[in-house]
CSV table of C-alpha atoms in Angstrom, one decimal:
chain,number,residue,atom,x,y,z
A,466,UNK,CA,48.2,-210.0,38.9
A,467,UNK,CA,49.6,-213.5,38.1
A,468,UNK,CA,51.0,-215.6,40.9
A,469,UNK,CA,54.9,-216.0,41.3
A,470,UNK,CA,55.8,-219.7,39.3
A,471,UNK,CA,56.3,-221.7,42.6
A,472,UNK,CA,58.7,-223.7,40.4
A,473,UNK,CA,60.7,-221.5,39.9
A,474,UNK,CA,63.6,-219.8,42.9
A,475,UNK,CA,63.2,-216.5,43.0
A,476,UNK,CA,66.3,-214.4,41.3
A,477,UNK,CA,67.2,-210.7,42.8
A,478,UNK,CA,68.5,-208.4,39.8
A,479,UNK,CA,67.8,-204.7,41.1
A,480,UNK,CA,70.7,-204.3,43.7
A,481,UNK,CA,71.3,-200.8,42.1
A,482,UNK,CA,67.7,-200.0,43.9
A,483,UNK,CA,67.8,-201.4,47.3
A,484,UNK,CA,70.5,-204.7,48.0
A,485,UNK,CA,68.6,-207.8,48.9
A,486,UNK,CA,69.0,-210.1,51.1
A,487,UNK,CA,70.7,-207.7,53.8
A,488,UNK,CA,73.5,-209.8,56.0
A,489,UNK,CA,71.9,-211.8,59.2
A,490,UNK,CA,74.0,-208.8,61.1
A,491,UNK,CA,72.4,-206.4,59.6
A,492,UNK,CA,69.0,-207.8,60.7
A,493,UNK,CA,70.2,-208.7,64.5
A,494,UNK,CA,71.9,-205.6,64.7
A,495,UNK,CA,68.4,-203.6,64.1
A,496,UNK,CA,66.9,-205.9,66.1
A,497,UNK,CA,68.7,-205.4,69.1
A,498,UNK,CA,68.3,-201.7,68.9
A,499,UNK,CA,64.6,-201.7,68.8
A,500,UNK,CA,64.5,-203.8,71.6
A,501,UNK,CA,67.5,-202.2,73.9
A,502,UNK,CA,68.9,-199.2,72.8
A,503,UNK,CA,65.6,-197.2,71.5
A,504,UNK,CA,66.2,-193.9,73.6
A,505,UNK,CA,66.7,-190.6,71.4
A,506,UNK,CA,70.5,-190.5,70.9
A,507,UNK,CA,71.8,-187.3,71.9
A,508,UNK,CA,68.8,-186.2,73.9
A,509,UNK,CA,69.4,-187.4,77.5
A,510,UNK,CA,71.8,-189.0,80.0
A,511,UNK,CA,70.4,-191.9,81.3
A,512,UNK,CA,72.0,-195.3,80.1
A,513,UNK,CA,69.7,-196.5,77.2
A,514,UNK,CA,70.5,-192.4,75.7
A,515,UNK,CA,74.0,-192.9,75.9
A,516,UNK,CA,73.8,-196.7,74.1
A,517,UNK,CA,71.5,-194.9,71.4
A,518,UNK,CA,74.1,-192.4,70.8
A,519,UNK,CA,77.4,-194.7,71.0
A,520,UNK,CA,75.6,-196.5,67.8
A,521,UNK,CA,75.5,-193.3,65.5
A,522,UNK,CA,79.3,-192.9,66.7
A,523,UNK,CA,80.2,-196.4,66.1
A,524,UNK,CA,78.4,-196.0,62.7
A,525,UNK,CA,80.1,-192.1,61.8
A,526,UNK,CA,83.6,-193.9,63.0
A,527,UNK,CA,83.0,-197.0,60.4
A,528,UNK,CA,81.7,-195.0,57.9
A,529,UNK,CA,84.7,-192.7,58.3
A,530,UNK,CA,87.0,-196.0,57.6
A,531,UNK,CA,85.4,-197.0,54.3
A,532,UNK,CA,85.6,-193.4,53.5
A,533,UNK,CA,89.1,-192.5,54.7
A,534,UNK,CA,87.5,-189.8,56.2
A,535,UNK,CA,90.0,-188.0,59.5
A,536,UNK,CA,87.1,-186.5,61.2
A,537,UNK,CA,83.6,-188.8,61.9
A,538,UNK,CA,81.9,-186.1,62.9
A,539,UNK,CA,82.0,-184.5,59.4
A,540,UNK,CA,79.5,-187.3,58.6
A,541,UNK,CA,76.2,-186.6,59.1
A,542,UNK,CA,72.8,-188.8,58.5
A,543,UNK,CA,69.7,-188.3,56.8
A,544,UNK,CA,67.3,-190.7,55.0
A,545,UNK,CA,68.9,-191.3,51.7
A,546,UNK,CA,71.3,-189.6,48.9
A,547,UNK,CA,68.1,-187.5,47.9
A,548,UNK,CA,68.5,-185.9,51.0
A,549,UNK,CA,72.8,-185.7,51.3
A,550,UNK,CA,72.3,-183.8,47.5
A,551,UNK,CA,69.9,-181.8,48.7
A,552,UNK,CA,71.4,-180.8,51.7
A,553,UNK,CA,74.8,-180.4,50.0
A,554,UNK,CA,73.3,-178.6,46.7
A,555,UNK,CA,71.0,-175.9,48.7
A,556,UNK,CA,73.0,-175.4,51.3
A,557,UNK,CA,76.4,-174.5,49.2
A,558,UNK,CA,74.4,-172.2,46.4
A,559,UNK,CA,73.8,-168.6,46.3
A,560,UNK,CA,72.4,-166.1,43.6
A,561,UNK,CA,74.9,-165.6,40.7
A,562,UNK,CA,76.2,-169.1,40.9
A,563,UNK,CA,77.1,-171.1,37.9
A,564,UNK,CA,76.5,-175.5,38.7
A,565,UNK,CA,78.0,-178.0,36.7
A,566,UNK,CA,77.0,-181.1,36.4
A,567,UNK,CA,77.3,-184.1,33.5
A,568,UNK,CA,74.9,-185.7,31.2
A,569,UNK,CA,74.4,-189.0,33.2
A,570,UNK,CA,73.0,-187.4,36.1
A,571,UNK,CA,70.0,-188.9,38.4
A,572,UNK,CA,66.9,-186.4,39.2
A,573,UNK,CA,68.2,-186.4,42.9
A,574,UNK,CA,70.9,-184.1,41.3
A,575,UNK,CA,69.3,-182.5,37.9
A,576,UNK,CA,65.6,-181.6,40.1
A,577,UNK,CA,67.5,-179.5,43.0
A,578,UNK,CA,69.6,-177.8,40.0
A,579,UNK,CA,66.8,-177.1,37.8
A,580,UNK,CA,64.3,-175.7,41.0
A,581,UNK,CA,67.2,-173.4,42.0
A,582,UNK,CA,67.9,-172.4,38.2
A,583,UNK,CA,63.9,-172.2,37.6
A,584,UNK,CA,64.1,-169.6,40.7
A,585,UNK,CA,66.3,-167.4,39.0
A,586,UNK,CA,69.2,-168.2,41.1
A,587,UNK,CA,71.9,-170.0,39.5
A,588,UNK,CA,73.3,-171.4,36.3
A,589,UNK,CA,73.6,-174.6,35.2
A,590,UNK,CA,76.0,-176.7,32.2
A,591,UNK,CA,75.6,-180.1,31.7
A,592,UNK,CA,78.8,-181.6,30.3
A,593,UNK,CA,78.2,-184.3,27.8
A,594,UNK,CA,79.7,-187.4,28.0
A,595,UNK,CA,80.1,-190.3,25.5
A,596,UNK,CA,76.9,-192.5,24.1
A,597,UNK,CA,78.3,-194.9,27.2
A,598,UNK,CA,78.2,-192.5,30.0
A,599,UNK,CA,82.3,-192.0,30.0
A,600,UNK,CA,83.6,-188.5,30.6
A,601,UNK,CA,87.0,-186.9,30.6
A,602,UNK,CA,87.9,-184.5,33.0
A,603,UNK,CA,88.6,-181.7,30.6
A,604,UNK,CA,85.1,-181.3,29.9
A,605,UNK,CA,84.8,-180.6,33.3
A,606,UNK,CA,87.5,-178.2,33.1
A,607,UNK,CA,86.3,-176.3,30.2
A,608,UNK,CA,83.3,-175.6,31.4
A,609,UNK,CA,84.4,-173.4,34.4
A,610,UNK,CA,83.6,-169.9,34.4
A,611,UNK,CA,84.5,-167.3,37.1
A,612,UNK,CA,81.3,-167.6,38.9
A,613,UNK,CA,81.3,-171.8,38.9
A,614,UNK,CA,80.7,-172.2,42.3
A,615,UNK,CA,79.9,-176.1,42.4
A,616,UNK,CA,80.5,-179.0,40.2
A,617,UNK,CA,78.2,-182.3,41.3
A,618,UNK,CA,78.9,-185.7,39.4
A,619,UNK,CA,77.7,-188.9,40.2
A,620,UNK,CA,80.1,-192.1,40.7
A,621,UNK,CA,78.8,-194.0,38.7
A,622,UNK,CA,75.7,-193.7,36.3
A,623,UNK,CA,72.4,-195.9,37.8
A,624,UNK,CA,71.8,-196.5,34.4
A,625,UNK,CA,75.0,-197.3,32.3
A,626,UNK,CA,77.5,-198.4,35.0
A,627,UNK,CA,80.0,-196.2,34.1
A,628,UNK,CA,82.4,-195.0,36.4
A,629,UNK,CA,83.5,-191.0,36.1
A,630,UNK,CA,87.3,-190.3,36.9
A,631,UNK,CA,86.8,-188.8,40.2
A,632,UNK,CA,90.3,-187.8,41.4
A,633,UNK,CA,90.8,-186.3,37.9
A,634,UNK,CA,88.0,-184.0,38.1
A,635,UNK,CA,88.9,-183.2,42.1
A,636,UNK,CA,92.4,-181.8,40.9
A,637,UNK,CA,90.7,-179.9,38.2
A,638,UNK,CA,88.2,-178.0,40.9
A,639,UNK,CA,90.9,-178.1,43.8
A,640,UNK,CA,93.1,-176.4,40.9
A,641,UNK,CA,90.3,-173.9,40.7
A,642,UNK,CA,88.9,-173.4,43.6
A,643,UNK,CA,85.9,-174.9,43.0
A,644,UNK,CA,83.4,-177.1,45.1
A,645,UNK,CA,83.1,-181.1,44.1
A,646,UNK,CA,80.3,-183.1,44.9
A,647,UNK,CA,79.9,-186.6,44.2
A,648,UNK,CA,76.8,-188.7,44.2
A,649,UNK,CA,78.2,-192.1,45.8
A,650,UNK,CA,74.9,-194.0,45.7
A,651,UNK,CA,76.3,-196.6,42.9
A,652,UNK,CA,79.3,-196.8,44.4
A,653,UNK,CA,79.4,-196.7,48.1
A,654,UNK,CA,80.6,-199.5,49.4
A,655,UNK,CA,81.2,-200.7,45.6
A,656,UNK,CA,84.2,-199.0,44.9
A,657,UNK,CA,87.3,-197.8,46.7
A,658,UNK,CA,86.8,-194.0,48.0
A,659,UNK,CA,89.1,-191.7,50.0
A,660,UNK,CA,87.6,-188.3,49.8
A,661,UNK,CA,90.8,-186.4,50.5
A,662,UNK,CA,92.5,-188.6,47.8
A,663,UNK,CA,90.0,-187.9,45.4
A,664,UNK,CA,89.4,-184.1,46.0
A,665,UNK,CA,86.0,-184.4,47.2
A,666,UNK,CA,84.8,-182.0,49.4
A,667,UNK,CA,81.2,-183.1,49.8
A,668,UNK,CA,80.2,-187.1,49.5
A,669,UNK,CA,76.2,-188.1,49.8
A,670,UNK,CA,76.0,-192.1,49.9
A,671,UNK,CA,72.5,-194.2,50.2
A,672,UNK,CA,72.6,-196.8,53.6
A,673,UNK,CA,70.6,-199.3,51.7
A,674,UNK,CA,72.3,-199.9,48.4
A,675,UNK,CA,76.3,-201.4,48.6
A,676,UNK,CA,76.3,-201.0,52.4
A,677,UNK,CA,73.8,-203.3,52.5
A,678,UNK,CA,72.4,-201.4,55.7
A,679,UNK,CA,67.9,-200.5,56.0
A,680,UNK,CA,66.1,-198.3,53.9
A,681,UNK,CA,65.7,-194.9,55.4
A,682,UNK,CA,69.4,-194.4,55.8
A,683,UNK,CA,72.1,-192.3,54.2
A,684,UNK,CA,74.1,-189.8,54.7
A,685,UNK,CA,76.2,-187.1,53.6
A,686,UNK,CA,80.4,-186.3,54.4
A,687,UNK,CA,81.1,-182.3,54.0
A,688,UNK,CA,84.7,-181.2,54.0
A,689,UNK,CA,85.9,-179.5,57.2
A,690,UNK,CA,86.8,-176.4,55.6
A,691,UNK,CA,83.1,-176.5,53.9
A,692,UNK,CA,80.1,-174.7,56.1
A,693,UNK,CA,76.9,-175.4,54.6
A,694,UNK,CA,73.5,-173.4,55.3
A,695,UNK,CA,71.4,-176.3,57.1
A,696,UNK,CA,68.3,-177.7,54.8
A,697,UNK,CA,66.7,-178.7,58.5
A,698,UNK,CA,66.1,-176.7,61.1
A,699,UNK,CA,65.1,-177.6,64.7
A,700,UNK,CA,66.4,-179.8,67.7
A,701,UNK,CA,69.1,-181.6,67.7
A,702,UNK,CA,69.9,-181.9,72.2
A,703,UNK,CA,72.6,-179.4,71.8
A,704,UNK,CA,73.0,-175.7,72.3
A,705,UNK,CA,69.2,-175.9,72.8
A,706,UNK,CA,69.3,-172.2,74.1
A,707,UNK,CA,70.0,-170.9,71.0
A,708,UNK,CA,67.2,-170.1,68.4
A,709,UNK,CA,70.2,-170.8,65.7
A,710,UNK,CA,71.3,-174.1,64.5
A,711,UNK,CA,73.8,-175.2,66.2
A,712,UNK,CA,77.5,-174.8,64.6
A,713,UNK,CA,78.8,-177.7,65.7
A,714,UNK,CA,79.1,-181.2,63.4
A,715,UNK,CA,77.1,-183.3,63.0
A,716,UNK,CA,74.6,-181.4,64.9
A,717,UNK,CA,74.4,-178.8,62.6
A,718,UNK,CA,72.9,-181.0,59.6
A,719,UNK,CA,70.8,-183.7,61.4
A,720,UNK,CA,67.6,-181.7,63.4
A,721,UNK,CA,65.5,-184.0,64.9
A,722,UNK,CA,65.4,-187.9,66.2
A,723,UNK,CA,67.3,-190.1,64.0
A,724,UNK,CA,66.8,-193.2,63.2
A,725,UNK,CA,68.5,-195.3,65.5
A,726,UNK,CA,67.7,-199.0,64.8
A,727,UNK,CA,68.3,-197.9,61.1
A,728,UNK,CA,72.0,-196.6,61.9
A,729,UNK,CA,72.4,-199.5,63.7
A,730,UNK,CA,71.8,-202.1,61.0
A,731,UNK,CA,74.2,-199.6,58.7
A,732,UNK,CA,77.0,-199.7,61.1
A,733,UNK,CA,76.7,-203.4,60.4
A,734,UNK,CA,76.4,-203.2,56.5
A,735,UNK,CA,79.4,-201.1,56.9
A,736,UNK,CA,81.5,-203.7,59.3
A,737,UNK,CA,80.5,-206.4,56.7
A,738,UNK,CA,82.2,-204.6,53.9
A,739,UNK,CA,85.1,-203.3,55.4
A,740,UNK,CA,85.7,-207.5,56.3
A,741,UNK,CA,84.7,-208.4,52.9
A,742,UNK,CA,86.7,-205.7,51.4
A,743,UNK,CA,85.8,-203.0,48.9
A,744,UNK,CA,87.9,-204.3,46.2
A,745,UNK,CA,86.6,-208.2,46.4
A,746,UNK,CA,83.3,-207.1,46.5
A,747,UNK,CA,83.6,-205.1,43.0
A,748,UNK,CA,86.2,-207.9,41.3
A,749,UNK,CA,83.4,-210.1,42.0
A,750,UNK,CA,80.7,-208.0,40.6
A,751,UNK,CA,82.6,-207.0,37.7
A,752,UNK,CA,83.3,-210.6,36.8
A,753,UNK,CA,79.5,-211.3,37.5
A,754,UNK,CA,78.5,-208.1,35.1
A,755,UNK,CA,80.8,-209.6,32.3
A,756,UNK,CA,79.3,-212.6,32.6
A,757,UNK,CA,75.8,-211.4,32.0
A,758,UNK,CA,77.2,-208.8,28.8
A,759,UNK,CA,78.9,-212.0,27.3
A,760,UNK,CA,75.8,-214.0,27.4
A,761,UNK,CA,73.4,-211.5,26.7
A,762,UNK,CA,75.5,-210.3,23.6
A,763,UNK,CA,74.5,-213.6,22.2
A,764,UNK,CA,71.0,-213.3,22.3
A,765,UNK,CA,69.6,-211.6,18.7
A,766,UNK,CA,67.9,-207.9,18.7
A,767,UNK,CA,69.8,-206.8,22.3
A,768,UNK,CA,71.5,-204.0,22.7
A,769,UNK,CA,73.7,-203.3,25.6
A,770,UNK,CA,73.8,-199.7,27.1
A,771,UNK,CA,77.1,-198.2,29.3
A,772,UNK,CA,80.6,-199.6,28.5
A,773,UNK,CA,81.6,-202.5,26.5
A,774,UNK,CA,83.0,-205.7,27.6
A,775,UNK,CA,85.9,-205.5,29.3
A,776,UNK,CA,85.4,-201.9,30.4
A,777,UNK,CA,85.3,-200.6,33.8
A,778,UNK,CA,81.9,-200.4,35.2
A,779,UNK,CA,79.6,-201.1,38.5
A,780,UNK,CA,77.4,-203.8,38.6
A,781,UNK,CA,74.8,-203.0,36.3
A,782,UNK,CA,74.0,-203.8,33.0
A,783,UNK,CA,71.2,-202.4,31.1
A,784,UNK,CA,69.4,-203.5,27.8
A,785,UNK,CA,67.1,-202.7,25.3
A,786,UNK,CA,65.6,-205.6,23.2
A,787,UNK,CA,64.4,-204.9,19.2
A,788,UNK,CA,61.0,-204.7,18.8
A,789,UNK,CA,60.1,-205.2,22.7
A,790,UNK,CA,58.8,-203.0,25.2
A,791,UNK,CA,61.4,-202.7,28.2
A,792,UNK,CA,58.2,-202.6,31.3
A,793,UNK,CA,56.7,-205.9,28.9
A,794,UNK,CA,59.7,-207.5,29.5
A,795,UNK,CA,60.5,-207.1,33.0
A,796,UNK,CA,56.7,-208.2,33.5
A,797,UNK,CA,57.9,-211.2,32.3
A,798,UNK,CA,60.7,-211.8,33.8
A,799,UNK,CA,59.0,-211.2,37.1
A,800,UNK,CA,55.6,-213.3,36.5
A,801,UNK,CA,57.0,-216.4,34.6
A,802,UNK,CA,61.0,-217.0,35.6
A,803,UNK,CA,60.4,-215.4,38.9
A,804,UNK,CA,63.4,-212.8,38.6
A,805,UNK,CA,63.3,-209.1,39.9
A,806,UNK,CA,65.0,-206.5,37.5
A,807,UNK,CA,64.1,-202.7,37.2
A,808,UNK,CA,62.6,-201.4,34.0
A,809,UNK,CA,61.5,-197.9,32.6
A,810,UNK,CA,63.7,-194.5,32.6
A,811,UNK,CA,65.2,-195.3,36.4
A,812,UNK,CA,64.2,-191.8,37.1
A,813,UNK,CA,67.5,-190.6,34.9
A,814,UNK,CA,66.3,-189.5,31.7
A,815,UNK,CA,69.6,-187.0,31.3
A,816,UNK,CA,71.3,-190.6,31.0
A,817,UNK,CA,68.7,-192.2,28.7
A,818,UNK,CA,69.0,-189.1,26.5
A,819,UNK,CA,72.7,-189.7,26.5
A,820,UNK,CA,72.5,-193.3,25.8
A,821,UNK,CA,69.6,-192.8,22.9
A,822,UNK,CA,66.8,-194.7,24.7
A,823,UNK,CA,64.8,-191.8,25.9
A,824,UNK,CA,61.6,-192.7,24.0
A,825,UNK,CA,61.8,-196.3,25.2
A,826,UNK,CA,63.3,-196.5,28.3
A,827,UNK,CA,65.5,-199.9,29.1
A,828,UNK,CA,65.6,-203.4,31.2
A,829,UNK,CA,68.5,-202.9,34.2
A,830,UNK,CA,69.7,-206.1,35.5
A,831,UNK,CA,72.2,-204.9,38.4
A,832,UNK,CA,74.0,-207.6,40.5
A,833,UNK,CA,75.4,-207.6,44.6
A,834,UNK,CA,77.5,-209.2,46.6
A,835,UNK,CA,75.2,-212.0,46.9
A,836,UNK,CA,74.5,-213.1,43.4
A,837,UNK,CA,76.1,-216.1,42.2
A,838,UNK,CA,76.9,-217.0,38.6
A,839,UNK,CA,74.2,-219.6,38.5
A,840,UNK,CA,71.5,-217.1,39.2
A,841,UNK,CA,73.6,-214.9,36.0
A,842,UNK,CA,73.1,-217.5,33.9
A,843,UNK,CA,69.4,-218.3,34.8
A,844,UNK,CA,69.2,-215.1,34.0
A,845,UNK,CA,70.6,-214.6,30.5
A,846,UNK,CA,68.7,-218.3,29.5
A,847,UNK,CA,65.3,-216.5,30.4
A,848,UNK,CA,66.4,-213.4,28.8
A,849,UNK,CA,66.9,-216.0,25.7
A,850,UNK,CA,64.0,-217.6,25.9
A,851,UNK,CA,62.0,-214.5,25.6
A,852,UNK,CA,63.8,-212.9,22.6
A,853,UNK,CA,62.8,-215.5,20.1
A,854,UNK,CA,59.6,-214.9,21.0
A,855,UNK,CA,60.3,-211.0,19.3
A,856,UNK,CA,62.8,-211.9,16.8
């Protein structure tokens, strides 16, 4: 492989992955907990115990801010929103039951459905959406039959931006009497979310994507009046006499050690966003996203995917280029202009379906709350630069 261009700064593009650079606070905050507090929270009594387990409070209680959420303890962690669907998805269904989900869903909601449906077990309808990922709630709506036990959407598509009307689909299952569950890992942190607000009974949000916490963290927020089969079984340093799960929260979703120093550093994310606030962060990626659409709508033989200029959407923009292989062109982007985007089917191909690219796959530039518009504009010039070398 070719050496980075030492000329050349380097240029983070694939926030929607993994948010890079994480705050200082977030790496002191880590830090400190491998070095002081590294004791198994919840398993113990002696000092450096009890500091382990005030973090995962501290983090439940800060989460449970962002989230407008009454109760912390109806948080609960895992490793990542592959694990908050799964736990959510598995532990709601039985036999019989009928799943909706939409057309822009991400294989961390369309694999769980498909096993369980592949099993014999339950139904599943994938509403359609528009070319650029944007849904109406009485899709949703129609698509309920007497057995719909569960309807999962995602936020906001990883691939298009888009942003699904959330509190119009909750009245529509609240009206019904059916489960929601929304796949926050575009939009935690990103976008402003009270789950009793919205109708959402179950949330699953990623640690390391808008809340700028570690990799390895996540979790997932389950209604109080929702009891979920556990995915995980084993110990958790309560009710230890029992050889059943325990049926206390959060207890009852998170068997075995957690990780600590992880939680940690996502409590700190958190703090930072709450200061920065939800709504500042997205005004400034949303400018930053139209930004990039106006310039790259200049260059010849692109074509933007998700919503058009001016729409609502996250901080992504994806693109395919005439005549050019998406993977040849993040290549690059990465070897000669020293810029890091994401390329390929951004393991969504219900949304690349959707958005007519599912033989190609696309380029996804995706912006945080770090990017400036200098870096946007380096950006769009290299982007430039390599189209007139396929036009």
């Amino acid at each position: 492989m070719a050496e980075q261009p030492v000329d050349k700064p380097f240029i983070y593009l694939d926030h929607a992955a993994t948010s890079w650079p994480k705050p200082s606070l977030v790496v002191d905050a880590v830090k400190e907990a491998m070095e002081r507090d590294s004791a198994n929270p919840g398993r113990g009594s002696h000092a450096m115990a009890v500091r382990a387990s005030r973090i995962l409070f501290e983090a439940r209680r800060s989460l449970a801010k962002l989230f407008v959420v009454k109760n912390p303890n109806d948080i609960s962690f895992g490793l990542n929103t592959t694990m908050a669907l799964n736990t959510a998805i598995k532990g709601t269904l039985k036999p019989g039951d009928h799943v909706i989900a939409t057309a822009v869903e991400h294989n961390s909601v369309r694999r769980p459905l498909e096993y369980l449906k592949r099993l014999g077990m339950i139904d599943v309808t994938y509403v359609e959406t528009d070319d650029r990922g944007q849904l109406d709630a009485k899709q949703v709506q129609l698509a309920i039959r007497s057995n719909t036990k569960l309807v999962v959407v995602n936020h906001s598509s990883n691939l298009l931006g888009s942003i699904l009307p959330i509190a119009d689909i909750g009245e529509v299952t609240r009206r019904r009497g059916v489960k929601l569950l929304v796949d926050a890992a575009q939009t935690a942190g990103l976008l402003q979310i009270d789950v009793e607000g919205m109708g959402v009974d179950m949330l699953a949000f990623p640690g390391h994507k808008g809340l700028l916490g570690p990799q390895g963290t996540g979790g997932l927020y389950v209604h109080p009046e929702v009891d979920l089969e556990p995915l995980l079984h084993g110990g958790t340093g309560s009710q230890s006499e029992s050889i059943e799960q325990p049926s206390v929260r959060p207890d009852r979703y998170e068997a075995g050690t957690q990780n600590t120093a992880g939680i940690s550093g996502l409590r700190a994310g958190v703090e930072h966003v709450l200061h920065e606030t939800v709504q500042n962060i997205h005004t400034k990626e949303w400018t930053l996203t139209q930004l990039m659409m106006e310039g790259l709508l200049a260059v010849k033989g692109v074509r933007l995917l998700g919503p058009g200029l001016g729409r609502p959407r996250t901080g992504i923009v994806s693109f395919v280029m005439e005549g050019a292989d998406p993977s040849e062109i993040g290549f690059i982007l990465d070897q000669h202009y020293n810029m890091a985007v994401r390329t390929g089917f951004h393991c969504t191909p219900l949304a690349h379906g959707t958005a007519g690219t599912l033989e190609t796959g696309a380029i996804r530039a995706s912006v945080g709350c770090f990017t400036t518009s200098e870096e946007v504009d380096a950006f769009v010039g290299a982007v430039n630069e390599i189209g007139r070398h396929y036009s």
